[in-house]
Tab-separated table of C-alpha atoms and ligand atoms in Angstrom:
chain	number	residue	atom	x	y	z
A	1	MET	CA	-68.419	-44.283	88.240
A	2	ASN	CA	-68.561	-47.700	86.648
A	3	ASP	CA	-71.357	-48.808	84.386
A	4	THR	CA	-72.046	-52.214	85.831
A	5	GLY	CA	-75.160	-52.481	87.964
A	6	PRO	CA	-74.571	-52.197	91.687
A	7	ALA	CA	-74.454	-55.388	93.696
A	8	ALA	CA	-77.516	-56.594	95.513
A	9	GLY	CA	-78.022	-55.283	99.012
A	10	THR	CA	-79.757	-52.519	100.846
A	11	ALA	CA	-79.734	-49.026	99.368
A	12	ILE	CA	-81.769	-47.167	101.956
A	13	VAL	CA	-82.826	-47.690	105.537
A	14	VAL	CA	-85.163	-45.149	107.089
A	15	HIS	CA	-85.847	-45.776	110.746
A	16	ASP	CA	-88.508	-43.946	112.735
A	17	VAL	CA	-87.939	-40.663	110.938
A	18	THR	CA	-89.823	-37.629	112.142
A	19	LYS	CA	-89.816	-34.189	110.596
A	20	VAL	CA	-91.282	-31.238	112.427
A	21	TYR	CA	-91.421	-27.770	110.874
A	22	ASP	CA	-91.290	-25.296	113.707
A	23	LEU	CA	-93.232	-22.210	112.701
A	24	GLY	CA	-93.079	-20.567	116.152
A	25	GLU	CA	-96.754	-20.643	117.133
A	26	VAL	CA	-97.453	-23.905	115.330
A	27	LYS	CA	-95.437	-26.998	114.720
A	28	VAL	CA	-96.175	-29.000	111.582
A	29	GLU	CA	-95.484	-32.707	111.881
A	30	ALA	CA	-94.718	-33.460	108.231
A	31	LEU	CA	-93.291	-36.947	108.929
A	32	ARG	CA	-94.411	-39.038	111.901
A	33	GLY	CA	-92.321	-42.104	112.589
A	34	VAL	CA	-91.619	-43.238	109.048
A	35	SER	CA	-89.693	-46.526	108.641
A	36	PHE	CA	-88.877	-48.572	105.543
A	37	THR	CA	-86.039	-50.255	103.680
A	38	ILE	CA	-85.312	-50.079	99.961
A	39	GLU	CA	-83.145	-52.663	98.212
A	40	ARG	CA	-80.637	-51.757	95.520
A	41	GLY	CA	-82.189	-51.843	92.092
A	42	GLU	CA	-85.725	-51.322	93.359
A	43	TYR	CA	-88.167	-48.915	91.730
A	44	VAL	CA	-90.332	-47.424	94.467
A	45	ALA	CA	-93.216	-45.030	93.873
A	46	ILE	CA	-94.461	-42.685	96.578
A	47	MET	CA	-98.111	-41.684	96.469
A	48	GLY	CA	-100.416	-39.771	98.769
A	49	PRO	CA	-102.702	-36.775	98.875
A	50	SER	CA	-101.340	-33.261	98.821
A	51	GLY	CA	-99.728	-32.371	102.154
A	52	SER	CA	-99.172	-35.996	103.197
A	53	GLY	CA	-95.390	-35.529	103.402
A	54	LYS	CA	-94.130	-36.844	100.055
A	55	SER	CA	-91.865	-33.893	99.253
A	56	THR	CA	-90.613	-33.708	102.826
A	57	LEU	CA	-89.649	-37.375	102.629
A	58	MET	CA	-87.946	-36.846	99.253
A	59	ASN	CA	-85.998	-33.895	100.690
A	60	VAL	CA	-84.785	-36.053	103.556
A	61	LEU	CA	-83.892	-38.919	101.203
A	62	GLY	CA	-82.106	-36.446	98.935
A	63	CYS	CA	-80.061	-35.012	101.840
A	64	LEU	CA	-81.608	-31.622	101.090
A	65	ASP	CA	-83.116	-31.559	104.555
A	66	ARG	CA	-82.511	-33.355	107.843
A	67	PRO	CA	-84.934	-35.397	109.876
A	68	THR	CA	-85.880	-33.925	113.257
A	69	ALA	CA	-85.453	-37.415	114.748
A	70	GLY	CA	-84.739	-40.910	113.525
A	71	ARG	CA	-82.045	-42.448	111.363
A	72	TYR	CA	-81.363	-42.463	107.644
A	73	LEU	CA	-78.782	-44.836	106.194
A	74	LEU	CA	-77.800	-44.335	102.567
A	75	ASP	CA	-75.644	-47.067	101.097
A	76	GLY	CA	-74.652	-48.150	104.589
A	77	THR	CA	-73.679	-44.673	105.806
A	78	ASP	CA	-75.709	-42.983	108.520
A	79	VAL	CA	-76.245	-39.611	106.904
A	80	SER	CA	-78.581	-38.237	109.573
A	81	THR	CA	-75.625	-37.235	111.732
A	82	LEU	CA	-73.285	-35.841	109.072
A	83	ALA	CA	-72.048	-32.241	109.022
A	84	ASP	CA	-73.358	-29.953	106.261
A	85	ASP	CA	-70.332	-30.232	103.981
A	86	ALA	CA	-70.240	-34.016	104.273
A	87	LEU	CA	-73.939	-34.096	103.458
A	88	ALA	CA	-73.406	-31.889	100.401
A	89	HIS	CA	-70.664	-34.250	99.274
A	90	ILE	CA	-72.996	-37.266	99.555
A	91	ARG	CA	-75.615	-35.387	97.569
A	92	LEU	CA	-73.173	-34.693	94.768
A	93	LYS	CA	-71.648	-38.174	94.660
A	94	LYS	CA	-74.501	-40.511	95.411
A	95	LEU	CA	-77.784	-38.874	94.490
A	96	GLY	CA	-79.482	-37.777	91.298
A	97	PHE	CA	-82.571	-35.590	91.064
A	98	VAL	CA	-85.258	-35.203	88.428
A	99	PHE	CA	-88.044	-32.718	88.988
A	100	GLN	CA	-91.245	-31.815	87.189
A	101	GLY	CA	-89.669	-28.627	85.813
A	102	PHE	CA	-86.676	-29.751	83.837
A	103	ASN	CA	-84.334	-27.096	85.279
A	104	LEU	CA	-82.043	-27.134	82.261
A	105	LEU	CA	-79.646	-24.296	81.468
A	106	ALA	CA	-81.501	-22.495	78.690
A	107	ARG	CA	-78.620	-21.212	76.583
A	108	THR	CA	-76.598	-24.376	76.865
A	109	SER	CA	-76.546	-27.441	74.633
A	110	ALA	CA	-77.896	-30.799	75.786
A	111	LEU	CA	-74.325	-32.093	75.906
A	112	LYS	CA	-73.096	-29.265	78.145
A	113	ASN	CA	-76.130	-29.587	80.411
A	114	VAL	CA	-75.339	-33.248	80.985
A	115	ALA	CA	-71.605	-32.553	81.324
A	116	LEU	CA	-72.119	-30.100	84.169
A	117	PRO	CA	-72.379	-32.572	87.068
A	118	LEU	CA	-69.348	-34.382	85.598
A	119	PHE	CA	-67.460	-31.094	85.758
A	120	TYR	CA	-68.348	-30.767	89.447
A	121	ALA	CA	-67.198	-34.338	89.941
A	122	GLY	CA	-63.781	-33.228	88.648
A	123	ILE	CA	-63.745	-35.151	85.385
A	124	ALA	CA	-61.481	-33.790	82.624
A	125	THR	CA	-63.056	-32.119	79.580
A	126	LYS	CA	-62.505	-34.807	76.974
A	127	ARG	CA	-63.748	-37.664	79.150
A	128	ARG	CA	-66.588	-35.473	80.364
A	129	ASN	CA	-67.877	-34.859	76.858
A	130	GLU	CA	-67.551	-38.542	75.970
A	131	LEU	CA	-69.522	-39.529	79.036
A	132	ALA	CA	-72.175	-36.863	78.474
A	133	ALA	CA	-72.642	-38.033	74.873
A	134	ALA	CA	-72.938	-41.638	76.077
A	135	ARG	CA	-75.571	-40.660	78.666
A	136	LEU	CA	-77.590	-38.796	76.032
A	137	THR	CA	-77.333	-41.795	73.715
A	138	GLU	CA	-78.680	-43.917	76.545
A	139	VAL	CA	-81.883	-41.840	76.603
A	140	GLY	CA	-82.224	-41.840	72.812
A	141	LEU	CA	-80.818	-38.378	72.121
A	142	ALA	CA	-77.594	-39.259	70.263
A	143	ASP	CA	-78.627	-36.927	67.459
A	144	ARG	CA	-79.519	-33.983	69.697
A	145	LEU	CA	-76.238	-33.324	71.500
A	146	ASP	CA	-75.880	-29.748	70.284
A	147	HIS	CA	-79.508	-28.755	70.619
A	148	LYS	CA	-80.470	-26.181	73.213
A	149	PRO	CA	-83.514	-26.804	75.442
A	150	ASN	CA	-85.801	-24.546	73.379
A	151	GLU	CA	-84.919	-26.584	70.291
A	152	LEU	CA	-86.157	-29.748	71.993
A	153	SER	CA	-89.659	-31.049	72.736
A	154	GLY	CA	-90.908	-31.411	76.313
A	155	GLY	CA	-90.201	-35.127	76.285
A	156	GLN	CA	-86.707	-34.576	74.919
A	157	GLN	CA	-85.999	-31.940	77.556
A	158	GLN	CA	-87.061	-34.353	80.270
A	159	ARG	CA	-84.757	-36.964	78.743
A	160	VAL	CA	-81.861	-34.496	78.964
A	161	ALA	CA	-82.741	-33.871	82.612
A	162	ILE	CA	-82.745	-37.636	83.231
A	163	ALA	CA	-79.408	-38.083	81.441
A	164	ARG	CA	-77.970	-35.260	83.548
A	165	ALA	CA	-79.265	-36.774	86.781
A	166	LEU	CA	-77.729	-40.113	85.812
A	167	ALA	CA	-74.454	-38.589	84.588
A	168	ILE	CA	-72.443	-39.407	87.690
A	169	ARG	CA	-74.133	-42.805	88.110
A	170	PRO	CA	-75.782	-41.977	91.435
A	171	ARG	CA	-76.645	-44.759	93.858
A	172	VAL	CA	-80.192	-43.499	94.058
A	173	LEU	CA	-82.234	-41.437	91.606
A	174	LEU	CA	-84.985	-39.327	93.177
A	175	LEU	CA	-87.793	-38.262	90.878
A	176	ASP	CA	-90.481	-35.824	92.059
A	177	GLU	CA	-93.437	-35.919	89.619
A	178	PRO	CA	-91.027	-36.249	86.692
A	179	LEU	CA	-93.616	-36.787	83.986
A	180	SER	CA	-96.519	-34.643	85.115
A	181	ALA	CA	-95.678	-31.841	82.668
A	182	LEU	CA	-96.008	-34.188	79.698
A	183	ASP	CA	-99.168	-35.034	77.778
A	184	ALA	CA	-100.809	-38.430	78.270
A	185	HIS	CA	-99.295	-40.220	75.285
A	186	LEU	CA	-95.758	-39.035	75.795
A	187	ARG	CA	-96.104	-39.750	79.456
A	188	GLU	CA	-96.956	-43.376	78.837
A	189	GLN	CA	-94.023	-43.734	76.480
A	190	MET	CA	-91.660	-42.130	79.013
A	191	GLN	CA	-92.937	-44.443	81.763
A	192	VAL	CA	-91.872	-47.433	79.727
A	193	GLU	CA	-88.524	-45.829	78.937
A	194	LEU	CA	-87.834	-44.928	82.564
A	195	LYS	CA	-88.603	-48.468	83.638
A	196	ARG	CA	-86.314	-49.942	80.970
A	197	LEU	CA	-83.516	-47.566	81.826
A	198	GLN	CA	-83.807	-48.348	85.516
A	199	ALA	CA	-83.818	-52.094	84.888
A	200	ARG	CA	-80.829	-51.865	82.574
A	201	LEU	CA	-78.786	-49.778	85.002
A	202	GLY	CA	-79.934	-51.813	88.012
A	203	MET	CA	-80.237	-48.511	89.835
A	204	THR	CA	-82.530	-47.564	92.719
A	205	PHE	CA	-85.303	-45.185	91.617
A	206	ILE	CA	-87.663	-43.445	94.042
A	207	MET	CA	-90.442	-41.515	92.357
A	208	VAL	CA	-93.264	-39.344	93.635
A	209	THR	CA	-96.289	-39.508	91.359
A	210	HIS	CA	-99.948	-38.515	91.381
A	211	ASP	CA	-100.697	-40.961	88.619
A	212	GLN	CA	-101.942	-44.322	89.911
A	213	THR	CA	-101.597	-46.047	86.575
A	214	GLU	CA	-98.012	-44.859	86.429
A	215	ALA	CA	-97.245	-46.115	89.930
A	216	LEU	CA	-99.053	-49.415	89.429
A	217	SER	CA	-97.440	-50.110	86.079
A	218	ILE	CA	-93.788	-49.264	86.618
A	219	SER	CA	-92.851	-49.611	90.253
A	220	ASP	CA	-91.726	-52.666	92.188
A	221	ARG	CA	-93.356	-51.270	95.302
A	222	ILE	CA	-95.623	-48.360	96.119
A	223	ALA	CA	-95.584	-46.451	99.395
A	224	VAL	CA	-98.909	-44.796	100.195
A	225	MET	CA	-98.556	-41.817	102.536
A	226	ASN	CA	-101.221	-40.201	104.660
A	227	MET	CA	-100.734	-37.424	107.208
A	228	GLY	CA	-96.990	-37.925	107.562
A	229	ARG	CA	-97.158	-41.697	107.828
A	230	ILE	CA	-96.693	-44.553	105.428
A	231	GLU	CA	-99.988	-46.453	105.480
A	232	GLN	CA	-98.658	-49.311	103.402
A	233	ILE	CA	-95.611	-50.095	101.310
A	234	ALA	CA	-96.102	-53.107	99.066
A	235	PRO	CA	-95.929	-54.402	95.482
A	236	PRO	CA	-98.670	-52.936	93.244
A	237	ALA	CA	-100.746	-56.146	93.108
A	238	THR	CA	-100.668	-56.541	96.902
A	239	LEU	CA	-101.681	-52.935	97.386
A	240	TYR	CA	-104.520	-53.367	94.930
A	241	ASP	CA	-105.739	-56.805	96.031
A	242	ARG	CA	-105.024	-56.592	99.727
A	243	PRO	CA	-104.984	-52.976	100.877
A	244	ALA	CA	-104.048	-52.877	104.549
A	245	THR	CA	-106.233	-49.945	105.525
A	246	ARG	CA	-109.430	-48.198	104.457
A	247	PHE	CA	-107.351	-45.251	103.382
A	248	VAL	CA	-105.298	-47.343	100.959
A	249	ALA	CA	-108.440	-49.140	99.750
A	250	ARG	CA	-109.995	-45.794	98.861
A	251	PHE	CA	-106.823	-44.230	97.533
A	252	ILE	CA	-105.772	-46.873	95.011
A	253	GLY	CA	-108.409	-47.571	92.400
A	254	THR	CA	-112.096	-47.691	93.319
A	255	MET	CA	-113.321	-49.869	96.157
A	256	ASN	CA	-116.853	-50.381	97.427
A	257	LEU	CA	-116.744	-50.467	101.224
A	258	PHE	CA	-119.529	-52.091	103.205
A	259	GLU	CA	-120.254	-52.789	106.818
A	260	ALA	CA	-121.077	-56.458	106.315
A	261	ARG	CA	-122.181	-59.237	108.620
A	262	CYS	CA	-120.320	-62.530	108.721
A	263	ILE	CA	-122.960	-65.223	108.231
A	264	ALA	CA	-121.071	-68.430	107.552
A	265	ARG	CA	-117.740	-70.134	107.205
A	266	GLU	CA	-117.151	-72.903	104.696
A	267	GLY	CA	-113.632	-74.272	104.803
A	268	THR	CA	-111.335	-71.339	104.065
A	269	THR	CA	-114.133	-69.135	102.739
A	270	LEU	CA	-116.017	-66.671	104.867
A	271	ARG	CA	-119.398	-65.480	103.710
A	272	PHE	CA	-120.508	-61.963	104.532
A	273	VAL	CA	-123.662	-60.184	103.518
A	274	ALA	CA	-124.210	-56.446	103.023
A	275	GLY	CA	-127.540	-54.973	101.944
A	276	GLY	CA	-128.591	-58.424	100.762
A	277	LEU	CA	-125.444	-58.850	98.671
A	278	PRO	CA	-123.467	-62.012	99.470
A	279	LEU	CA	-119.736	-61.308	99.653
A	280	ASP	CA	-117.211	-64.127	99.885
A	281	LEU	CA	-113.800	-63.733	101.330
A	282	ALA	CA	-110.808	-66.065	101.242
A	283	LEU	CA	-109.555	-66.518	104.753
A	284	GLU	CA	-105.952	-65.486	105.345
A	285	ALA	CA	-104.108	-67.825	107.639
A	286	GLN	CA	-102.138	-65.093	109.402
A	287	ARG	CA	-105.156	-63.065	110.468
A	288	PRO	CA	-107.706	-63.950	113.120
A	289	ALA	CA	-110.988	-64.922	111.451
A	290	PRO	CA	-114.080	-62.871	112.245
A	291	ALA	CA	-116.728	-64.797	114.172
A	292	GLU	CA	-120.171	-65.538	112.787
A	293	GLY	CA	-122.505	-62.630	113.416
A	294	GLU	CA	-119.638	-60.125	113.569
A	295	ILE	CA	-119.890	-56.936	111.504
A	296	ARG	CA	-116.729	-55.906	109.637
A	297	THR	CA	-115.670	-53.554	106.866
A	298	ILE	CA	-115.469	-55.434	103.579
A	299	GLY	CA	-114.091	-54.054	100.310
A	300	VAL	CA	-115.102	-55.193	96.852
A	301	ARG	CA	-113.739	-53.885	93.558
A	302	PRO	CA	-116.248	-52.769	90.888
A	303	GLU	CA	-114.733	-55.227	88.388
A	304	ASP	CA	-115.435	-58.100	90.794
A	305	LEU	CA	-119.174	-57.506	90.599
A	306	ILE	CA	-121.514	-58.708	87.869
A	307	ALA	CA	-124.783	-57.013	86.869
A	308	THR	CA	-127.440	-59.110	85.099
A	309	PRO	CA	-131.009	-58.258	84.054
A	310	GLU	CA	-132.519	-61.403	85.615
A	311	ALA	CA	-132.714	-62.247	89.263
A	312	SER	CA	-131.397	-65.549	90.600
A	313	PRO	CA	-131.060	-66.930	94.115
A	314	ALA	CA	-127.453	-65.697	94.101
A	315	THR	CA	-128.206	-62.095	93.136
A	316	THR	CA	-129.447	-59.037	94.913
A	317	PRO	CA	-131.327	-56.180	93.209
A	318	ALA	CA	-129.997	-52.641	92.836
A	319	ARG	CA	-131.507	-49.588	91.148
A	320	ILE	CA	-129.211	-48.041	88.547
A	321	ALA	CA	-128.610	-44.350	89.227
A	322	SER	CA	-126.250	-43.596	86.358
A	323	ILE	CA	-123.967	-45.218	83.822
A	324	VAL	CA	-120.628	-43.681	82.963
A	325	PHE	CA	-118.696	-44.495	79.810
A	326	HIS	CA	-115.098	-45.466	80.627
A	327	GLY	CA	-113.917	-46.633	77.210
A	328	ARG	CA	-113.202	-50.302	77.797
A	329	SER	CA	-115.906	-50.618	80.408
A	330	LEU	CA	-119.090	-49.015	81.631
A	331	ARG	CA	-119.247	-47.924	85.227
A	332	ILE	CA	-122.647	-48.450	86.783
A	333	HIS	CA	-123.559	-46.436	89.856
A	334	ALA	CA	-126.446	-48.109	91.631
A	335	ASP	CA	-128.209	-48.289	94.991
A	336	LEU	CA	-128.884	-51.499	96.855
A	337	LEU	CA	-132.341	-51.774	98.352
A	338	SER	CA	-130.745	-51.027	101.731
A	339	GLY	CA	-129.901	-47.618	100.266
A	340	ALA	CA	-126.153	-48.259	100.127
A	341	ALA	CA	-124.454	-46.973	96.987
A	342	ILE	CA	-122.488	-49.455	94.905
A	343	VAL	CA	-120.240	-49.187	91.846
A	344	VAL	CA	-120.074	-51.985	89.271
A	345	ASP	CA	-117.824	-52.123	86.203
A	346	ARG	CA	-119.200	-53.889	83.186
A	347	PRO	CA	-117.027	-54.788	80.185
A	348	ARG	CA	-118.531	-53.165	77.076
A	349	GLN	CA	-118.231	-56.434	75.172
A	350	SER	CA	-120.458	-58.275	77.636
A	351	SER	CA	-123.197	-59.417	75.326
A	352	GLY	CA	-126.751	-58.379	74.838
A	353	VAL	CA	-128.346	-56.402	77.575
A	354	VAL	CA	-128.168	-52.680	77.640
A	355	PHE	CA	-128.874	-51.146	81.000
A	356	ALA	CA	-130.207	-47.651	81.480
A	357	ALA	CA	-130.521	-45.358	84.463
A	358	GLY	CA	-133.642	-46.274	86.455
A	359	ASP	CA	-133.428	-49.994	85.578
A	360	LEU	CA	-133.190	-52.688	88.171
A	361	ALA	CA	-129.987	-54.708	87.884
A	362	HIS	CA	-129.227	-57.914	89.742
A	363	LEU	CA	-125.816	-58.036	91.302
A	364	GLN	CA	-123.509	-60.748	92.438
A	365	LEU	CA	-119.865	-61.323	93.173
A	366	ARG	CA	-117.956	-62.708	90.199
A	367	ALA	CA	-117.146	-66.422	90.595
A	368	GLY	CA	-113.667	-66.817	92.016
A	369	ALA	CA	-113.418	-63.182	93.151
A	370	SER	CA	-112.479	-62.503	96.736
A	371	CYS	CA	-113.420	-59.485	98.773
A	372	VAL	CA	-111.050	-57.744	101.150
A	373	LEU	CA	-111.344	-57.615	104.908
A	374	LEU	CA	-110.294	-54.211	106.207
A	375	ASP	CA	-109.150	-53.460	109.694
A	376	ALA	CA	-111.507	-51.543	111.874
B	1	ADP	P1	-96.691	-33.324	99.830
B	1	ADP	O1	-95.433	-33.247	99.051
B	1	ADP	O2	-97.171	-34.713	100.078
B	1	ADP	O3	-97.782	-32.477	99.243
B	1	ADP	P2	-95.207	-31.871	101.861
B	1	ADP	O4	-94.097	-32.769	102.271
B	1	ADP	O5	-94.873	-30.779	100.910
B	1	ADP	O6	-96.430	-32.738	101.304
B	1	ADP	O7	-95.847	-31.220	103.153
B	1	ADP	C1	-96.198	-31.941	104.313
B	1	ADP	C2	-96.649	-30.969	105.392
B	1	ADP	O8	-95.563	-30.155	105.824
B	1	ADP	C3	-97.722	-29.997	104.923
B	1	ADP	O9	-98.600	-29.765	105.984
B	1	ADP	C4	-96.932	-28.754	104.577
B	1	ADP	O10	-97.738	-27.613	104.704
B	1	ADP	C5	-95.807	-28.790	105.593
B	1	ADP	N1	-94.558	-28.202	105.093
B	1	ADP	C6	-93.841	-28.600	104.034
B	1	ADP	N2	-92.728	-27.879	103.873
B	1	ADP	C7	-92.739	-26.966	104.877
B	1	ADP	C8	-91.857	-25.909	105.280
B	1	ADP	N3	-90.722	-25.660	104.623
B	1	ADP	N4	-92.200	-25.180	106.349
B	1	ADP	C9	-93.328	-25.441	107.035
B	1	ADP	N5	-94.202	-26.406	106.724
B	1	ADP	C10	-93.926	-27.163	105.653
B	2	MG	MG1	-95.055	-32.270	97.156
């Protein structure tokens, strides 16, 4: 119950966890051999399509459900083998939960809502109210202690729910789509606040989100799930720049994927070509280099491509199919002469030329940009 950030070390170890829902006739494998480690003070986002196992994983992490097989260590304790009452105790003492619905007691003040878990933790009334007021102050609600949920805005209600989840200073805070009920502006503001709060408390946060921008902007690492497996768990920039699989490449941001032929190697740069478009790739020391003539899957981000009106020896032509306004940039959907579709982002400020659907644009890789080699 102290307020100093927890010491460095490992908060969570998940080893080869499997979860099978036995529905008699059918068995649903919701988690298939999931393994990862989370350090204390890390902010980890979990992403993945619907049905990929995110909630199942959160339920296991939150000791609300048990893995069918595998081990789960929370704060050094193997909780996968604990009896029900011991598990419930861990849940109460070490874990906090924030859900999309705020789940606040409707007729009860913000202060009393936050004081409730402190009551269950056996803290005396006076101290309880002091602590609850301090927690609400922490989330910027010092002047709303006596307000009931219906007297608070959506954002304020979610802040109360966060203060309540943090009341007992859990080791790990689990957040399942915490901000998805909020409108875009408030959501962005709350993302910043959550991140600040987490950094200040030095606490471990694990958050399921559908929102890529949210995951990319506030988490230390993102785990991308697919069909009960973690495809990749990595810092946002790594996930974005070096997705490990096609699935991750397609799931995070937009990525053009081409079957490209390796035509040359110059030092540490490999040159591929797809539909006439030259694509350069920085060679990674740890991976075996493709041989000349080999065909591999290459990814290139739309913002790493340049569209110009004039042809040059370095460009390849593409017919513009449509142009979509994206605010800061224009997204050009075009077709290479090979027929392959390609997406190019063009900053709106980029001077002069205005393209229109039907025009021929000449494409090339931006100088210094590197494409991504994806495993077969
Ligand atoms: P997500 O949260 O990523 O949408 P879930 O963890 O809820 O995915 O679900 C993963 C898979 O497990 C899905 O196929 C889902 O239908 C199944 N599943 C989830 N909960 C149960 C349950 N209580 N009983 C049976 N099947 C379930
Ligand atoms: Mg879910």
